[in-house]
Tab-separated table of C-alpha atoms in Angstrom:
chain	number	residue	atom	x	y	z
R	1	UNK	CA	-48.892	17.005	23.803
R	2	UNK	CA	-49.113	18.173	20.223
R	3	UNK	CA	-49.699	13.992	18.879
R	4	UNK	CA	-53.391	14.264	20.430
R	5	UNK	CA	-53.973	17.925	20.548
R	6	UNK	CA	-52.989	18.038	16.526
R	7	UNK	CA	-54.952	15.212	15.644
R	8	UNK	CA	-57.768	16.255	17.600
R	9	UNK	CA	-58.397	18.954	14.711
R	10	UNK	CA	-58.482	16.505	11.931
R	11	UNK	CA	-61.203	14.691	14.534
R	12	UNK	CA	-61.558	11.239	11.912
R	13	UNK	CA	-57.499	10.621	12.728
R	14	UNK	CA	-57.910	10.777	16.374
R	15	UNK	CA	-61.123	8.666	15.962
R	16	UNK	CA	-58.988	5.762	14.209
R	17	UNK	CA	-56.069	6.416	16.102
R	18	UNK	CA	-57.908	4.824	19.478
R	19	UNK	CA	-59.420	2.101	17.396
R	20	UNK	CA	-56.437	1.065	15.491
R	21	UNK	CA	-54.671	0.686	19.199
R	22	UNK	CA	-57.182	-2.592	19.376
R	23	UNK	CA	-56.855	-3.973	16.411
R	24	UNK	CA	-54.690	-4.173	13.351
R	25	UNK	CA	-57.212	-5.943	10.972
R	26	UNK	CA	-59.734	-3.392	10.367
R	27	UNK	CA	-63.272	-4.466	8.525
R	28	UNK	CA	-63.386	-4.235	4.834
R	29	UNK	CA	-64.803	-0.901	3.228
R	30	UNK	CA	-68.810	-1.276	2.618
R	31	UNK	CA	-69.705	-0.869	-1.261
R	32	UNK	CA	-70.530	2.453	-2.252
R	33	UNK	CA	-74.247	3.504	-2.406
R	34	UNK	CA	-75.424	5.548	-5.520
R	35	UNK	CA	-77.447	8.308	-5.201
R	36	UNK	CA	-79.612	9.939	-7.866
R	37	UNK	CA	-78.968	13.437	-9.096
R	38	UNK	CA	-82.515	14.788	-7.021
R	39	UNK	CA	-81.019	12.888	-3.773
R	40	UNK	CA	-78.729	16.146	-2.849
R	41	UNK	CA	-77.093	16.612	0.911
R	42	UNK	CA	-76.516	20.743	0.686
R	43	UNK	CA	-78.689	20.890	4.014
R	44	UNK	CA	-77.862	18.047	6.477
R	45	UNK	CA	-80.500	16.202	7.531
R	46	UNK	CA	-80.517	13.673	10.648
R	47	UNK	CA	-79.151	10.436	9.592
R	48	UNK	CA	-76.929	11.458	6.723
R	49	UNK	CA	-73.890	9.528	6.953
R	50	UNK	CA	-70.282	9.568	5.090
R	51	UNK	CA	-67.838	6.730	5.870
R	52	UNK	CA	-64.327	6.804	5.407
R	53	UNK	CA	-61.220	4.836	4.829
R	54	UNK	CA	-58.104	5.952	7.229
R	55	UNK	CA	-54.779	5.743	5.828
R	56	UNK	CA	-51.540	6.046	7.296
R	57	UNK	CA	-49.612	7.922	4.532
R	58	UNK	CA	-46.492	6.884	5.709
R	59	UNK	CA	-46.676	3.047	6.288
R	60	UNK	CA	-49.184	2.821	3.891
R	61	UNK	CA	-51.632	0.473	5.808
R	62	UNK	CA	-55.710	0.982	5.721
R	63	UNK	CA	-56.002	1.695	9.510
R	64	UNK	CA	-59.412	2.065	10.152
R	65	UNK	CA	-63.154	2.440	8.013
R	66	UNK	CA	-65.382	5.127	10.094
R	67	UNK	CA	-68.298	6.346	9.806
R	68	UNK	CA	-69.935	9.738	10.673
R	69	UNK	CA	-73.456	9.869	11.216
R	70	UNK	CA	-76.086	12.815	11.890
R	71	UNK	CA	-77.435	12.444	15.555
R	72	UNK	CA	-79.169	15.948	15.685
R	73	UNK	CA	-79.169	19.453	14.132
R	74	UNK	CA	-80.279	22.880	15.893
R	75	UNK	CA	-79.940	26.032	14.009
R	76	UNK	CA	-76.581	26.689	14.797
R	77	UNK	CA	-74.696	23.068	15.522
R	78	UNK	CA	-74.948	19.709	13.921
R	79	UNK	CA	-74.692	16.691	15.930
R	80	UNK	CA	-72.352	13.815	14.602
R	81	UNK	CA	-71.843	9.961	16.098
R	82	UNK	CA	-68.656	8.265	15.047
R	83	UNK	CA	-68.830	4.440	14.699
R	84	UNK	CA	-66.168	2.038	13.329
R	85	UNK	CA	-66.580	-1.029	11.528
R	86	UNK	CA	-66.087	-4.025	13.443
R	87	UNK	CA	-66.500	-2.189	16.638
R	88	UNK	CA	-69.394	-1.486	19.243
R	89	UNK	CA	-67.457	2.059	20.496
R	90	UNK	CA	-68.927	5.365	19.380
R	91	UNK	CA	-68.051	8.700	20.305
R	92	UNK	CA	-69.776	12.253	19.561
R	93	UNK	CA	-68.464	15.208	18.352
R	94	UNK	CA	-70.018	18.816	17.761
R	95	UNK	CA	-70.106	20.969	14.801
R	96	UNK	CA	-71.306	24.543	13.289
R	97	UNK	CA	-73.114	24.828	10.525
R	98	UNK	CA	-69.982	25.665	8.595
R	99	UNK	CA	-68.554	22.116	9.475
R	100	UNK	CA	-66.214	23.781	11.987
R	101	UNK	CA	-65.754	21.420	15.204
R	102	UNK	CA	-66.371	22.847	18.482
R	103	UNK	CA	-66.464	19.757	21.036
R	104	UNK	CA	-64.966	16.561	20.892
R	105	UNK	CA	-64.803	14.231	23.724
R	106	UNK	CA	-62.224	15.918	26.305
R	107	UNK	CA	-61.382	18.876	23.410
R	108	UNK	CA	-63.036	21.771	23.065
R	109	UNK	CA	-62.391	24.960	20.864
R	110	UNK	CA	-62.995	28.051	21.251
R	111	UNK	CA	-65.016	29.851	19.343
R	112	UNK	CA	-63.993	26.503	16.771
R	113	UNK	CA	-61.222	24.808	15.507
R	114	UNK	CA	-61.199	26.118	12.222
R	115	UNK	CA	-60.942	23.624	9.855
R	116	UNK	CA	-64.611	23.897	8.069
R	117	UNK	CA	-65.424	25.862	5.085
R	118	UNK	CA	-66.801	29.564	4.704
R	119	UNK	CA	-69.843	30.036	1.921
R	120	UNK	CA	-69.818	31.218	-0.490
R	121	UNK	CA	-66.458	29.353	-1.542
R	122	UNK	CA	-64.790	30.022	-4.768
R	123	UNK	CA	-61.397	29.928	-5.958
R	124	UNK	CA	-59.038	32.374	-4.716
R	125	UNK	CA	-61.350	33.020	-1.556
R	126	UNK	CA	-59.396	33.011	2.211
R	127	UNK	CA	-60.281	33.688	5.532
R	128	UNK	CA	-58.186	33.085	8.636
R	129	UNK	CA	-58.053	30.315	11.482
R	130	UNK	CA	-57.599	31.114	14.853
R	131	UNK	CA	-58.806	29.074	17.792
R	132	UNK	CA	-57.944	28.235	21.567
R	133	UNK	CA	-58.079	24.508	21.975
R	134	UNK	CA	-58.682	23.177	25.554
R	135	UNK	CA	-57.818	20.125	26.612
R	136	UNK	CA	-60.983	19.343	29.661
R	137	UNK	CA	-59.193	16.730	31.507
R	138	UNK	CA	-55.680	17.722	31.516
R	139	UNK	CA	-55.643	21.485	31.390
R	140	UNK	CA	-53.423	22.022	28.294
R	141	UNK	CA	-54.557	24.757	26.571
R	142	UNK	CA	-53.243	25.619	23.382
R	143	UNK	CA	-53.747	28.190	20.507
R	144	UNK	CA	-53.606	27.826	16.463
R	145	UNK	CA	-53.404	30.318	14.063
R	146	UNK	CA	-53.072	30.054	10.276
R	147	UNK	CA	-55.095	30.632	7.158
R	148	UNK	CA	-57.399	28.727	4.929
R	149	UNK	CA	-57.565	29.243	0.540
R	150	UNK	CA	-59.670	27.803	-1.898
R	151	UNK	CA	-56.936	27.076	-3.994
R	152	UNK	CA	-58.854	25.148	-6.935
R	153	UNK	CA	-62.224	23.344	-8.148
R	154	UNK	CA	-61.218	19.379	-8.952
R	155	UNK	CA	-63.049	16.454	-10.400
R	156	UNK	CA	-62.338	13.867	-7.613
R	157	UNK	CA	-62.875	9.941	-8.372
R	158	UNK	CA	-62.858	7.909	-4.725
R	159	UNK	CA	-64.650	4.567	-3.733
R	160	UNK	CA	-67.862	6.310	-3.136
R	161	UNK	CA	-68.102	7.745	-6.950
R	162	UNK	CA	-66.491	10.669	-8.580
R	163	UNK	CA	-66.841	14.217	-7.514
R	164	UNK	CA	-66.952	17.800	-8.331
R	165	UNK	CA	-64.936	19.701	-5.359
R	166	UNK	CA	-63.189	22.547	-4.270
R	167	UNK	CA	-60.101	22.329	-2.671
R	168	UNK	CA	-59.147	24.316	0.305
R	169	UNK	CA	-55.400	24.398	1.454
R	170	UNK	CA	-55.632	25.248	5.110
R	171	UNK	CA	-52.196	26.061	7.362
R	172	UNK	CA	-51.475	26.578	10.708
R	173	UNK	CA	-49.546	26.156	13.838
R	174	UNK	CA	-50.324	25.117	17.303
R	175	UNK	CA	-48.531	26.595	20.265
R	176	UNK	CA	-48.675	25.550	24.020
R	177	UNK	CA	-49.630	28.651	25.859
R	178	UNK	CA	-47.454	27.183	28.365
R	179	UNK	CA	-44.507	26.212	26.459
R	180	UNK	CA	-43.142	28.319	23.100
R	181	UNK	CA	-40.974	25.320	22.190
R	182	UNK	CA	-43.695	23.234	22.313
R	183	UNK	CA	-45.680	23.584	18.512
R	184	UNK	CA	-46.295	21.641	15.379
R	185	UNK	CA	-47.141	23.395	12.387
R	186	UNK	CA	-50.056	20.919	10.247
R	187	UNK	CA	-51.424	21.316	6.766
R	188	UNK	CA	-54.284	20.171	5.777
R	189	UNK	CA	-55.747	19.306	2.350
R	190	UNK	CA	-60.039	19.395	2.087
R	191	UNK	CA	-61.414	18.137	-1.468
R	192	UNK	CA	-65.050	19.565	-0.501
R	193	UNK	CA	-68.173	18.315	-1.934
R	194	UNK	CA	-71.000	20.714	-2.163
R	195	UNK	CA	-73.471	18.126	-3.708
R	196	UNK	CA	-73.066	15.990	-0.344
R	197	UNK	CA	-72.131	19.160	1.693
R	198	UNK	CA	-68.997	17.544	2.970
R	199	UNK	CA	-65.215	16.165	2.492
R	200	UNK	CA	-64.666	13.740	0.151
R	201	UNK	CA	-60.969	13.607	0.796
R	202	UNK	CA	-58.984	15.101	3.420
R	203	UNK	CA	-55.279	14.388	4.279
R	204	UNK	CA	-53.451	16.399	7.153
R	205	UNK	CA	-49.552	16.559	7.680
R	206	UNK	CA	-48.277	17.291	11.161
R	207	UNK	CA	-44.137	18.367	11.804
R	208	UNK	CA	-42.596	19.245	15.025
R	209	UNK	CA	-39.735	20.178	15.519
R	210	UNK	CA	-39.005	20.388	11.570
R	211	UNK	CA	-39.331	16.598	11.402
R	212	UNK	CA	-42.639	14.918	9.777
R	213	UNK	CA	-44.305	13.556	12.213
R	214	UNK	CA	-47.875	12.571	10.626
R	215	UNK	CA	-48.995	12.034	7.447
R	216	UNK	CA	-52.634	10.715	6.864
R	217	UNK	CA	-55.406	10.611	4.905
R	218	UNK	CA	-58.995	9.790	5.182
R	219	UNK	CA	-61.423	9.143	1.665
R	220	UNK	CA	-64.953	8.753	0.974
R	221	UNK	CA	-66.279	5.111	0.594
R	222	UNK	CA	-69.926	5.451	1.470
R	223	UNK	CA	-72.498	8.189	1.769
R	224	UNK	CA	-76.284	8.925	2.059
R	225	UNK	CA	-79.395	9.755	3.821
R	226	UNK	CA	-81.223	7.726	6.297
C-alpha cells in the first residue's frame, strides 16, 4: 500500500515510477536555459516550467527526465501538467499556492499533503504536517503526520545553474487507518529556490518496517517561462 501511497507525496517519483515501467532508456536531459537576473519566477505564471532528472539513489540509474509545466492558476491553486521526455503521456496534478499538493490522479489530500513551503521561510522556522491521504479508486485512506524545518540557506550548483536555497528537512509517517502495522516513516530533503519559486533538488527516503525501502532523488535541469 505504502510503495504508491508514499510516493504519491513526493508526486515527480510516482510520475517516473509509471514511465520507467515502459522503458529503461530514458531521453537525454535538455541543456539548461539561462535566465537573466530581471527574468524572476516568485509569482508563477502559466507556462513556467522546471524539468527534472529522476534518480534512483540506490541503483544509481537516471530513471526518468520530467517536466512540470503551468496549465492554470486561480487565486488559491496552481495547475501543473507532467510530461516526460520521449513520451506522449501526461498527467495533472493540483497545487496551493504554497506548493502543497492537493490532487493527483486517483490521490487526494486532505486539506494537502504537506510537503510545500510556508512564507516567510528562514532558518530555524517549523510548522507541522498533517494530512489524510485518500486513495479514490481503492478506498485506502491513510493519515501522515510529521514536521517540516528550515534547517539552512545553501548555494546549490545543478544542471540548470547554481542556486541560492533554503533547505527544509521535512519528516513524517504514514499510517493505514485500517491497519497500525501498516506505516512507513519518509524524509524528505527540499533545496528551495525563491528566485524560481520552486525545488531545485529534492530527494525523499521511504523505510517500512525499519528496512530502506526508497531512496530517490529528483534535480533541476531546465527551467523558465513560456
Amino acid at each position: 500500500m505504502f510503495r504508491h501511497c508514499v510516493l504519491a507525496t513526493f508526486s515527480l517519483l510516482l510520475s517516473a515510477d509509471a514511465v520507467t515501467a515502459q522503458t529503461s532508456n530514458p531521453a537525454p536531459a535538455p541543456t539548461a536555459t539561462e535566465m537573466t537576473p530581471q527574468e524572476k519566477m516568485e509569482d508563477p505564471q502559466v507556462g513556467d516550467h522546471w524539468t527534472y532528472e529522476f534518480r534512483d539513489d540506490i541503483s544509481g540509474d537516471v530513471k526518468s527526465i520530467i517536466t512540470n509545466t503551468v496549465t492554470d492558476l486561480t487565486d488559491s491553486q496552481i495547475g501543473i501538467r507532467l510530461t516526460w521526455a520521449g513520451h506522449s503521456n501526461s498527467n495533472s496534478q493540483i497545487f496551493d499556492r504554497s506548493w502543497n499538493l492537493i490532487n493527483y490522479g486517483v490521490h487526494r489530500y486532505s486539506p494537502n499533503d504537506g510537503t510545500g513551503i510556508q512564507a516567510p521561510l528562514a532558518v530555524g522556522k517549523t510548522w507541522p504536517v498533517k494530512s489524510t491521504d485518500i486513495n479514490s479508486t481503492s478506498g485506502l485512506i491513510a493519515k501522515r503526520a510529521g514536521t517540516s524545518k528550515v534547517t539552512a540557506q545553501e548555494s546549490v550548483t545543478t544542471p540548470a545553474g547554481t542556486f541560492d536555497t533554503l533547505r527544509i528537512e521535512t519528516s513524517f509517517q504514514v499510517q493505514n487507518t485500517n491497519n497500525a502495522a501498516d506505516k512507513a516513516q519518509v524524509v524528505m530533503r527540499t533545496w528551495y529556490a525563491p528566485t524560481i519559486d520552486h525545488w531545485v533538488k529534492r530527494s525523499v527516503t521511504t523505510r517500512a518496517h525499519g528496512r530502506v525501502s526508497a531512496n530517490n532523488t529528483v534535480e533541476l535541469v531546465d527551467y523558465g517561462r513560456r
